CSV table of C-alpha atoms in Angstrom, one decimal:
chain,number,residue,atom,x,y,z
A,1376,UNK,CA,86.3,-42.5,212.3
A,1377,UNK,CA,83.8,-45.2,213.1
A,1378,UNK,CA,83.7,-47.8,216.0
A,1379,UNK,CA,80.7,-50.0,217.1
A,1380,UNK,CA,77.9,-47.5,215.8
A,1381,UNK,CA,79.7,-44.3,217.0
A,1382,UNK,CA,81.2,-42.0,214.3
A,1383,UNK,CA,83.3,-38.8,214.6
A,1384,UNK,CA,84.1,-36.2,212.1
A,1385,UNK,CA,86.5,-33.5,212.9
A,1386,UNK,CA,87.9,-30.6,210.7
A,1387,UNK,CA,90.7,-28.5,211.6
A,1388,UNK,CA,92.0,-25.1,210.0
A,1389,UNK,CA,94.8,-23.2,210.8
A,1390,UNK,CA,97.8,-21.2,209.8
A,1391,UNK,CA,101.5,-22.2,210.9
A,1392,UNK,CA,103.2,-18.9,210.4
A,1393,UNK,CA,101.7,-15.4,210.2
A,1394,UNK,CA,102.6,-12.3,211.8
A,1395,UNK,CA,99.7,-9.5,212.4
A,1396,UNK,CA,99.9,-5.9,213.5
A,1397,UNK,CA,96.7,-4.8,215.0
A,1398,UNK,CA,95.9,-1.5,213.6
A,1399,UNK,CA,97.0,1.7,215.8
A,1400,UNK,CA,93.1,2.7,215.2
A,1401,UNK,CA,92.3,0.0,218.0
A,1402,UNK,CA,94.6,1.5,220.5
A,1403,UNK,CA,93.3,5.1,219.6
A,1404,UNK,CA,89.6,4.0,220.0
A,1405,UNK,CA,90.4,2.3,223.3
A,1406,UNK,CA,91.8,5.4,224.8
A,1407,UNK,CA,90.5,8.4,223.0
A,1408,UNK,CA,90.0,10.3,225.9
A,1409,UNK,CA,89.0,10.2,229.5
A,1410,UNK,CA,85.3,10.0,228.6
A,1411,UNK,CA,85.5,6.9,227.0
A,1412,UNK,CA,85.1,3.8,228.9
A,1413,UNK,CA,88.2,1.5,228.9
A,1414,UNK,CA,88.0,-2.1,228.3
A,1415,UNK,CA,89.6,-4.8,230.6
A,1416,UNK,CA,92.5,-5.7,228.3
A,1417,UNK,CA,93.2,-1.8,227.8
A,1418,UNK,CA,93.6,-1.9,231.8
A,1419,UNK,CA,96.8,-4.4,231.3
A,1420,UNK,CA,99.2,-1.6,231.6
A,1421,UNK,CA,102.6,-1.7,233.6
A,1422,UNK,CA,102.3,-1.2,237.1
A,1423,UNK,CA,104.3,-2.2,240.3
A,1424,UNK,CA,101.8,-4.8,240.8
A,1425,UNK,CA,101.5,-5.7,237.0
A,1426,UNK,CA,105.2,-5.9,235.7
A,1427,UNK,CA,104.4,-8.2,232.8
A,1428,UNK,CA,101.8,-6.0,231.2
A,1429,UNK,CA,101.0,-5.8,227.4
A,1430,UNK,CA,100.9,-2.0,227.4
A,1431,UNK,CA,103.6,0.1,229.0
A,1432,UNK,CA,101.3,2.8,230.4
A,1433,UNK,CA,97.8,4.0,230.2
A,1434,UNK,CA,97.1,6.1,226.9
A,1435,UNK,CA,94.8,9.0,227.0
A,1436,UNK,CA,94.1,11.5,224.4
A,1437,UNK,CA,96.1,9.6,221.6
A,1438,UNK,CA,99.6,9.3,223.0
A,1439,UNK,CA,101.5,8.4,219.7
A,1440,UNK,CA,104.7,7.5,221.2
A,1441,UNK,CA,102.9,4.6,222.7
A,1442,UNK,CA,100.6,3.6,219.8
A,1443,UNK,CA,103.1,4.0,216.8
A,1444,UNK,CA,104.0,0.9,215.2
A,1445,UNK,CA,106.6,-1.3,216.9
A,1446,UNK,CA,107.4,-4.8,217.0
A,1447,UNK,CA,106.1,-4.9,220.7
A,1448,UNK,CA,102.5,-5.0,219.4
A,1449,UNK,CA,103.2,-7.4,216.4
A,1450,UNK,CA,101.1,-10.5,217.1
A,1451,UNK,CA,101.8,-14.2,216.4
A,1452,UNK,CA,98.7,-14.9,214.5
A,1453,UNK,CA,99.5,-18.5,213.8
A,1454,UNK,CA,96.2,-20.5,215.0
A,1455,UNK,CA,94.4,-23.9,214.7
A,1456,UNK,CA,90.9,-24.1,214.9
A,1457,UNK,CA,88.2,-26.9,215.3
A,1458,UNK,CA,86.0,-25.4,212.6
A,1459,UNK,CA,83.6,-28.5,212.4
A,1460,UNK,CA,82.9,-31.4,214.8
A,1461,UNK,CA,80.4,-34.0,214.4
A,1462,UNK,CA,79.6,-36.9,216.6
A,1463,UNK,CA,77.0,-39.6,216.1
A,1464,UNK,CA,75.6,-42.7,217.1
A,1465,UNK,CA,73.5,-45.2,214.9
A,1466,UNK,CA,71.3,-47.3,217.1
A,1467,UNK,CA,71.5,-51.0,216.4
A,1468,UNK,CA,68.8,-52.3,213.9
A,1469,UNK,CA,67.9,-54.8,216.3
A,1470,UNK,CA,66.2,-52.2,218.2
A,1471,UNK,CA,64.9,-49.7,215.7
A,1472,UNK,CA,63.3,-52.2,213.5
A,1473,UNK,CA,61.2,-53.7,216.5
A,1474,UNK,CA,59.6,-50.2,216.3
A,1475,UNK,CA,59.2,-50.3,212.3
A,1476,UNK,CA,62.2,-48.0,211.7
A,1477,UNK,CA,65.0,-49.1,209.5
A,1478,UNK,CA,67.6,-47.0,210.6
A,1479,UNK,CA,68.0,-44.2,213.6
A,1480,UNK,CA,71.2,-41.9,213.9
A,1481,UNK,CA,71.3,-39.4,216.7
A,1482,UNK,CA,74.2,-36.8,216.1
A,1483,UNK,CA,75.7,-33.5,217.7
A,1484,UNK,CA,77.4,-31.1,215.3
A,1485,UNK,CA,79.4,-27.9,216.5
A,1486,UNK,CA,81.2,-25.4,214.6
A,1487,UNK,CA,84.3,-23.1,215.7
A,1488,UNK,CA,84.2,-24.9,219.0
A,1489,UNK,CA,87.8,-24.3,220.1
A,1490,UNK,CA,90.8,-22.0,218.9
A,1491,UNK,CA,94.6,-22.4,219.8
A,1492,UNK,CA,96.5,-19.4,219.4
A,1493,UNK,CA,98.8,-17.1,221.1
A,1494,UNK,CA,97.3,-13.9,220.1
A,1495,UNK,CA,96.0,-11.4,222.5
A,1496,UNK,CA,92.6,-12.3,223.4
A,1497,UNK,CA,91.1,-9.0,222.0
A,1498,UNK,CA,91.2,-10.4,218.5
A,1499,UNK,CA,90.5,-13.2,216.4
A,1500,UNK,CA,93.6,-14.6,214.2
A,1501,UNK,CA,91.2,-15.4,211.3
A,1502,UNK,CA,89.5,-11.9,211.5
A,1503,UNK,CA,90.9,-8.3,210.3
A,1504,UNK,CA,91.0,-7.1,213.7
A,1505,UNK,CA,89.3,-6.4,217.2
A,1506,UNK,CA,86.5,-4.4,215.5
A,1507,UNK,CA,85.3,-7.1,213.4
A,1508,UNK,CA,82.2,-9.2,214.1
A,1509,UNK,CA,83.3,-12.1,216.2
A,1510,UNK,CA,83.4,-15.9,214.4
A,1511,UNK,CA,80.1,-17.4,215.3
A,1512,UNK,CA,79.9,-20.6,217.3
A,1513,UNK,CA,76.9,-23.1,216.6
A,1514,UNK,CA,75.7,-26.0,218.4
A,1515,UNK,CA,73.1,-28.7,216.9
A,1516,UNK,CA,71.5,-31.7,218.0
A,1517,UNK,CA,69.5,-34.0,215.5
A,1518,UNK,CA,68.4,-37.3,214.1
A,1519,UNK,CA,68.4,-39.2,210.9
A,1520,UNK,CA,65.3,-41.4,210.7
A,1521,UNK,CA,65.0,-43.9,207.7
A,1522,UNK,CA,61.9,-45.8,207.4
């Protein structure tokens, strides 16, 4: 899109329908024994003060009854992601020619700025699981100057 010297370029990517099972390995590494630190997400188990918890109970030393494959832990991995955004402004030539420059364009570019998903926060819908490296985000400011 372009309007009065401003321009905006957006690139979205996503998947409309996808179910994903986050591996049992994740649950077992979260709760392998009483000596392993437990993450904030892993503390989301049922208690009287937390009846809508993700996990039915704390899992220590395997607890295969809770970590076995079941639809309770099947994730809706559909998502939409703003993969690329570029916003720019071209300074009017009346101003730039006064300083001997034909054209000046200032811009901002960002990658992976926003993701819309219903997946549990421990994992990214585009990655293999919670133990994968996260998607990077990048922000850039710049200028194109033509003499």
